[in-house]
XYZ file of C-alpha atoms in Angstrom:
465
model
C 0.000 0.000 0.000
C 2.876 2.382 0.820
C 4.546 1.698 -2.597
C 1.273 2.501 -4.443
C 0.932 5.848 -2.615
C 4.557 6.742 -3.509
C 3.926 5.902 -7.224
C 0.757 8.060 -7.316
C 2.621 10.959 -5.700
C 5.490 10.624 -8.270
C 3.066 10.672 -11.283
C 1.229 13.711 -9.889
C 4.513 15.547 -9.392
C 5.658 14.734 -12.949
C 2.372 15.934 -14.507
C 2.580 19.097 -12.477
C 6.093 19.821 -13.747
C 4.982 19.116 -17.334
C 2.033 21.482 -17.001
C 4.288 24.153 -15.546
C 6.849 23.770 -18.382
C 4.073 23.833 -21.020
C 2.763 27.085 -19.577
C 6.240 28.635 -19.617
C 6.756 27.713 -23.313
C 3.327 29.067 -24.206
C 4.064 32.352 -22.440
C 7.366 32.696 -24.297
C 5.695 31.999 -27.677
C 2.913 34.464 -26.970
C 5.462 37.078 -25.882
C 7.444 36.577 -29.104
C 4.310 36.932 -31.231
C 3.255 40.098 -29.449
C 6.703 41.716 -29.578
C 6.604 44.839 -31.733
C 8.991 44.475 -34.681
C 9.314 45.003 -38.423
C 8.886 42.199 -40.958
C 12.492 42.889 -42.066
C 15.211 45.220 -40.938
C 16.537 45.953 -44.436
C 15.870 45.350 -48.117
C 16.007 46.871 -51.578
C 13.928 48.132 -54.514
C 14.959 48.228 -58.158
C 14.321 51.409 -60.149
C 14.600 49.310 -63.358
C 12.317 46.532 -62.174
C 9.898 45.886 -59.330
C 10.180 49.301 -57.698
C 8.215 48.609 -54.526
C 8.847 46.921 -51.188
C 6.284 46.091 -48.496
C 7.261 46.471 -44.842
C 4.939 45.428 -42.022
C 4.813 46.344 -38.347
C 4.193 43.109 -36.442
C 3.098 42.371 -32.883
C 0.630 44.125 -30.573
C 0.606 47.919 -30.710
C -1.721 50.907 -30.481
C -0.050 53.699 -32.394
C 2.346 53.884 -35.367
C 4.155 56.980 -36.599
C 5.385 56.057 -40.064
C 8.503 57.579 -41.654
C 8.069 60.358 -44.167
C 8.991 60.172 -47.816
C 12.411 61.532 -48.761
C 14.599 62.026 -51.827
C 15.153 58.261 -52.212
C 11.798 56.732 -51.337
C 8.104 57.430 -51.286
C 6.325 55.904 -48.270
C 2.652 54.951 -48.709
C 0.167 53.185 -46.457
C -0.343 49.615 -47.543
C -3.535 47.572 -47.732
C -3.238 45.604 -44.514
C -2.899 46.678 -40.909
C 0.592 47.957 -40.179
C 1.542 47.623 -43.862
C 3.600 50.230 -45.722
C 4.791 50.342 -49.320
C 8.238 51.741 -50.027
C 8.540 53.044 -53.596
C 12.012 53.853 -54.898
C 12.669 57.313 -56.348
C 16.418 57.733 -56.602
C 19.471 55.469 -56.373
C 20.945 55.557 -52.912
C 20.686 54.228 -49.349
C 18.345 55.581 -46.684
C 17.303 54.631 -43.146
C 13.614 54.868 -42.293
C 12.388 55.215 -38.706
C 9.080 53.773 -37.466
C 7.871 54.826 -34.013
C 5.516 52.262 -32.518
C 4.044 53.076 -29.102
C 7.161 55.109 -28.398
C 9.509 52.315 -29.548
C 11.901 53.148 -32.413
C 12.237 50.612 -35.243
C 14.706 51.270 -38.059
C 14.600 49.954 -41.614
C 17.519 50.309 -44.025
C 16.452 50.599 -47.655
C 18.753 50.226 -50.650
C 17.380 51.872 -53.786
C 19.340 50.452 -56.701
C 19.278 50.152 -60.479
C 19.762 46.724 -62.059
C 19.148 45.224 -65.505
C 20.353 41.919 -66.935
C 20.091 41.266 -70.673
C 21.580 39.096 -73.416
C 21.950 41.941 -75.905
C 19.397 41.437 -78.678
C 15.848 40.266 -78.003
C 16.852 36.870 -79.374
C 20.002 36.704 -77.246
C 18.365 34.339 -74.754
C 17.994 31.622 -77.407
C 21.139 29.488 -77.305
C 22.298 26.097 -78.537
C 23.565 23.098 -76.586
C 27.028 23.695 -75.183
C 26.988 27.416 -75.903
C 28.132 29.887 -73.260
C 26.566 33.327 -72.935
C 27.282 36.054 -70.417
C 24.560 38.180 -68.875
C 25.072 41.884 -69.463
C 24.654 43.508 -66.044
C 24.037 47.249 -65.796
C 23.159 49.423 -62.826
C 24.433 50.763 -59.515
C 24.082 50.300 -55.747
C 22.952 46.693 -56.168
C 25.721 45.324 -53.982
C 26.550 41.638 -54.074
C 24.841 39.523 -56.742
C 23.960 35.844 -56.726
C 22.906 33.840 -59.772
C 20.661 30.787 -59.778
C 18.772 28.771 -62.393
C 15.396 27.142 -61.821
C 16.194 24.135 -64.012
C 19.825 22.952 -63.711
C 19.185 20.274 -66.364
C 18.734 23.033 -68.947
C 21.492 25.441 -67.931
C 24.056 26.316 -65.302
C 25.418 29.726 -64.309
C 28.645 30.653 -62.570
C 29.388 33.447 -60.117
C 30.279 35.800 -62.983
C 26.923 35.397 -64.721
C 28.192 33.106 -67.484
C 25.462 30.673 -68.547
C 26.233 27.271 -70.079
C 23.487 25.564 -72.084
C 23.211 21.919 -70.928
C 19.882 20.475 -72.121
C 16.842 21.188 -74.278
C 14.131 23.386 -72.779
C 13.970 26.680 -70.943
C 14.745 27.919 -67.459
C 14.410 31.084 -65.466
C 17.704 32.652 -64.494
C 17.389 34.484 -61.175
C 19.661 37.422 -60.468
C 19.444 37.963 -56.734
C 20.424 41.371 -55.453
C 21.143 41.540 -51.742
C 21.256 45.315 -51.696
C 24.543 45.142 -49.753
C 22.872 42.831 -47.221
C 25.039 39.829 -46.382
C 22.212 37.348 -46.098
C 19.730 36.313 -48.812
C 16.450 36.696 -46.935
C 16.020 40.381 -47.679
C 17.306 40.281 -51.217
C 15.387 41.259 -54.325
C 15.617 39.297 -57.559
C 15.022 39.888 -61.242
C 14.450 37.086 -63.729
C 15.563 36.375 -67.256
C 14.616 33.311 -69.302
C 17.158 31.171 -71.158
C 15.986 28.918 -74.024
C 18.137 26.003 -75.231
C 17.810 24.070 -78.492
C 20.130 22.720 -81.216
C 22.371 25.088 -83.186
C 20.408 25.273 -86.454
C 17.056 25.628 -84.665
C 18.565 28.339 -82.445
C 19.712 30.312 -85.486
C 16.308 29.913 -87.158
C 14.507 31.046 -83.999
C 16.844 34.022 -83.626
C 16.156 35.040 -87.218
C 12.407 34.866 -86.600
C 12.652 36.975 -83.449
C 14.984 39.566 -84.994
C 13.438 39.777 -88.484
C 9.978 38.204 -88.741
C 8.602 39.502 -85.448
C 6.835 42.821 -86.072
C 6.974 42.514 -89.877
C 4.071 42.791 -92.315
C 2.065 39.833 -93.657
C 1.807 39.500 -97.441
C 1.449 36.445 -99.658
C 2.313 38.414 -102.800
C 5.489 39.917 -101.301
C 6.336 36.863 -99.208
C 9.978 36.720 -100.345
C 10.663 40.464 -100.201
C 12.490 42.193 -97.367
C 10.166 43.126 -94.520
C 7.317 40.909 -95.760
C 6.403 37.306 -95.015
C 3.488 34.937 -95.012
C 3.330 32.109 -92.485
C 5.011 29.514 -94.737
C 7.758 31.795 -96.057
C 8.549 32.909 -92.499
C 9.396 29.288 -91.642
C 11.339 28.630 -94.855
C 13.328 31.871 -94.687
C 14.138 31.464 -90.995
C 15.652 28.019 -91.600
C 17.264 29.109 -94.865
C 19.078 31.845 -92.923
C 20.279 29.119 -90.532
C 21.677 27.059 -93.427
C 18.861 24.510 -93.803
C 16.404 24.519 -96.711
C 13.027 22.893 -96.089
C 11.925 21.738 -99.510
C 11.277 24.706 -101.778
C 10.715 28.384 -100.980
C 7.483 28.224 -102.996
C 5.778 25.707 -100.700
C 2.593 26.702 -98.878
C 1.891 25.516 -95.284
C 0.443 22.167 -96.433
C 3.392 21.656 -98.795
C 5.890 22.368 -96.036
C 4.121 19.909 -93.749
C 4.056 17.211 -96.420
C 7.759 17.656 -97.159
C 8.758 17.473 -93.492
C 6.479 14.500 -92.844
C 7.812 12.577 -95.852
C 11.380 13.212 -94.671
C 10.832 11.746 -91.210
C 10.698 15.059 -89.318
C 7.268 14.717 -87.684
C 7.288 14.459 -83.881
C 3.508 14.484 -83.316
C 0.163 14.539 -85.129
C -1.516 16.425 -82.295
C -0.848 19.134 -79.751
C 2.015 18.464 -77.345
C 2.643 20.045 -73.938
C 5.197 22.840 -74.221
C 7.779 20.901 -72.192
C 7.929 18.377 -75.062
C 8.740 21.058 -77.651
C 12.038 22.621 -78.685
C 12.524 26.147 -79.933
C 12.416 25.908 -83.731
C 9.688 23.253 -83.922
C 7.111 23.937 -86.618
C 3.389 23.749 -85.813
C 0.785 23.075 -88.513
C -2.911 23.813 -88.003
C -6.242 23.225 -89.694
C -9.581 25.034 -89.521
C -12.263 23.131 -87.636
C -15.180 23.726 -90.002
C -13.401 24.279 -93.311
C -11.552 22.097 -95.813
C -9.062 22.913 -98.558
C -8.299 19.476 -100.028
C -4.628 19.755 -99.136
C -2.373 17.604 -96.948
C -4.130 17.042 -93.618
C -6.346 20.023 -94.413
C -3.550 22.335 -93.249
C -4.238 26.064 -93.559
C -1.376 27.758 -91.716
C 1.827 27.229 -89.772
C 3.672 28.722 -86.771
C 7.193 28.603 -85.360
C 7.599 27.589 -81.722
C 9.915 30.129 -80.070
C 10.481 28.330 -76.767
C 9.424 29.589 -73.369
C 5.761 28.637 -74.038
C 5.435 31.097 -76.929
C 5.049 30.892 -80.704
C 5.167 33.252 -83.686
C 1.569 34.105 -84.513
C 0.499 35.921 -87.689
C -2.576 37.581 -89.171
C -2.915 39.472 -92.428
C -4.193 42.614 -90.718
C -1.772 42.533 -87.753
C 1.406 40.988 -89.151
C 3.692 38.804 -87.009
C 3.931 38.812 -83.227
C 4.873 36.567 -80.311
C 1.910 34.827 -78.680
C 1.382 32.163 -75.982
C 1.596 28.597 -77.316
C -1.606 26.667 -77.900
C -3.893 25.370 -80.619
C -5.732 22.354 -79.231
C -7.495 20.183 -81.785
C -6.500 22.537 -84.615
C -2.928 21.265 -84.421
C -2.605 18.319 -86.809
C 1.182 18.034 -87.129
C 4.295 19.235 -85.325
C 7.643 18.825 -87.073
C 11.233 19.262 -86.002
C 13.308 20.178 -89.087
C 16.549 19.188 -87.346
C 15.255 15.835 -86.091
C 17.804 13.070 -86.598
C 16.679 10.425 -89.114
C 18.695 7.198 -88.684
C 19.787 5.111 -91.653
C 18.313 1.661 -92.163
C 21.071 0.296 -94.390
C 24.168 1.223 -96.391
C 25.510 -0.134 -99.695
C 28.852 0.315 -101.511
C 29.595 0.612 -105.224
C 32.166 -2.192 -104.804
C 32.254 -5.133 -102.408
C 35.710 -6.295 -103.622
C 38.483 -4.755 -105.682
C 42.095 -5.478 -106.669
C 44.584 -2.607 -106.835
C 48.207 -2.161 -107.678
C 50.534 -0.466 -105.225
C 50.214 3.348 -105.365
C 46.859 3.165 -107.110
C 43.809 5.054 -105.800
C 40.130 4.270 -105.984
C 37.072 6.172 -104.719
C 34.586 3.949 -102.881
C 31.127 5.510 -102.636
C 28.418 4.687 -100.108
C 24.671 5.059 -100.409
C 22.430 5.154 -97.335
C 18.765 4.272 -97.050
C 16.569 6.277 -96.656
C 18.110 8.926 -98.895
C 17.050 11.703 -96.484
C 18.824 10.201 -93.491
C 20.816 12.629 -91.361
C 23.511 10.015 -90.698
C 27.134 10.527 -91.689
C 29.582 7.934 -93.009
C 32.913 7.115 -91.389
C 35.537 4.962 -93.119
C 38.066 2.577 -91.614
C 40.767 0.234 -92.918
C 41.565 -3.057 -91.221
C 45.223 -2.713 -92.277
C 46.585 0.727 -93.169
C 49.885 -0.792 -94.329
C 47.960 -2.512 -97.142
C 45.398 0.171 -97.981
C 44.371 3.439 -96.351
C 41.091 5.330 -96.732
C 40.284 8.998 -96.152
C 37.081 10.676 -94.943
C 35.693 10.741 -98.480
C 36.173 7.031 -99.153
C 39.286 7.382 -101.349
C 41.475 4.252 -101.162
C 45.258 4.408 -101.441
C 47.052 1.113 -102.057
C 50.204 0.929 -99.893
C 51.598 -2.589 -99.837
C 50.920 -6.170 -100.903
C 48.197 -8.001 -99.004
C 44.484 -8.061 -98.248
C 42.483 -5.662 -96.098
C 38.879 -4.693 -95.517
C 37.457 -1.202 -95.784
C 34.395 -0.633 -93.586
C 31.826 2.112 -94.125
C 29.856 2.830 -90.939
C 26.829 5.105 -90.537
C 26.133 7.218 -87.455
C 23.395 4.719 -86.565
C 25.824 1.806 -86.629
C 24.966 0.254 -90.020
C 28.059 -1.149 -91.765
C 29.227 -2.500 -95.135
C 32.646 -3.935 -96.068
C 34.740 -3.994 -99.222
C 37.548 -6.524 -99.654
C 40.688 -4.914 -101.081
C 43.524 -6.997 -102.532
C 46.747 -5.137 -103.244
C 49.457 -6.529 -105.533
C 52.693 -5.071 -106.835
C 52.398 -2.568 -109.644
C 52.936 -3.997 -113.129
C 56.357 -3.534 -114.746
C 55.145 -4.559 -118.182
C 51.897 -4.722 -120.118
C 51.245 -6.993 -123.089
C 48.364 -7.233 -125.524
C 47.208 -10.357 -127.298
C 47.888 -8.633 -130.609
C 50.351 -5.983 -131.766
C 48.321 -5.196 -134.869
C 45.124 -6.486 -136.369
C 43.343 -5.996 -139.622
C 39.569 -6.262 -139.469
C 36.942 -6.499 -142.118
C 33.871 -4.291 -142.034
C 31.625 -5.250 -139.081
C 34.210 -7.732 -137.818
C 34.901 -7.701 -134.014
C 38.044 -8.555 -132.084
C 38.600 -8.630 -128.308
C 41.848 -7.059 -127.176
C 43.169 -8.523 -123.918
C 45.668 -7.061 -121.498
C 48.272 -9.206 -119.776
C 50.184 -7.672 -116.864
C 53.558 -8.825 -115.590
C 53.391 -11.835 -113.297
C 51.999 -11.253 -109.784
C 51.043 -7.631 -110.496
C 47.708 -5.867 -110.652
C 46.212 -2.598 -111.800
C 42.649 -1.367 -111.601
C 43.257 1.173 -114.344
C 43.983 -0.662 -117.568
C 44.073 1.902 -120.366
C 44.402 0.659 -123.951
C 45.160 3.238 -126.589
C 43.994 2.002 -129.944
C 45.358 3.665 -133.061
C 43.127 3.117 -135.999
C 44.634 3.609 -139.419
C 42.236 3.834 -142.260
C 43.660 2.193 -145.361
C 43.118 3.925 -148.656
C 41.827 1.756 -151.399
């Protein structure tokens, strides 16, 4: 019985201590919440960007005397209780004083100027592996930090140099701490980087720098300052070094050419994260037909960053948010890799004499494949081959020349090399033929020699009767 009473007393004492501790923590939390303070003690506003900063008086209070506007900042009452908007007026640093129930609270504001650009409007469109440096201008912005939202697309170093790493787009954040040594009070500006392949990047840049803002005209479609939707695509890629069919093609013709050359990536709308800058979008009208390929009426260039080049006869060309829904019937990627299915050679075996040359040629299927051919000799001491398939016989023996496509398709040619001939004999030194009579001249080379080029010069002497 005595042990039970001791146990009950111990539990009661423990609960009492817990309750007391809980109350102490609660009091401390409530005191912290009610403490009069500012939402931040410092921060910055950008005269070239978001030129406003909200500061709040927190805690329990009765009376606030807000700071007055000065040469650097305009102070306005905000929307919420204890809220004030600080609007930058002039580059510089100022300290604002709030008096709350007789307590003085100071806020240090950095008014700065900061812009970050890539030069031209199209400067943010880059190709894989390319490096581009942000052009920073301004003053009083203090220490800068750079971050990217999508590190799979791009990276950025401490000097603002961006390296394109993967297809897509990413926001680049330029964080200005306004001379504050910690990031919490910083202000940031954003700039978008768009990454695609080199040819598509050049085509997209051309569209942004030349097509955007130009006039729409089918009659003048190939003249400077004028485009229609199809010529805008063709001319943009032509400027980048890639011709899509013919300059005369209309939207349906362009689509048919790209589709027949293996460049289609979808026959319906795709989410923008599946597109690359430079992709070509083809659309139909819902309630109208024209009898052309897939009933296509017009085309648009995807610019990256969820935007496309839109066009209307009365308004010309302009950037517009991506979309199209069921009107999109085909999306093509002009730079899409098309693998080869097979490769053939003009010779599968050949015999050469030392020092002779021969040009092997390769043909890939399909003919519009984007693959390249590489050549290799199994024994360079017997026969070598250059990047164009030209064989050079070096020494006696047998070797194999292999043509390999980028997709891994291969074909071999057997090359036998013998010593060069030291003498050449014909089966006849002279021959008299009757009218319509035929005779086969044969060449005999010196023993153990070979020559691919056997030239016979025949001198015909016409006898006078």
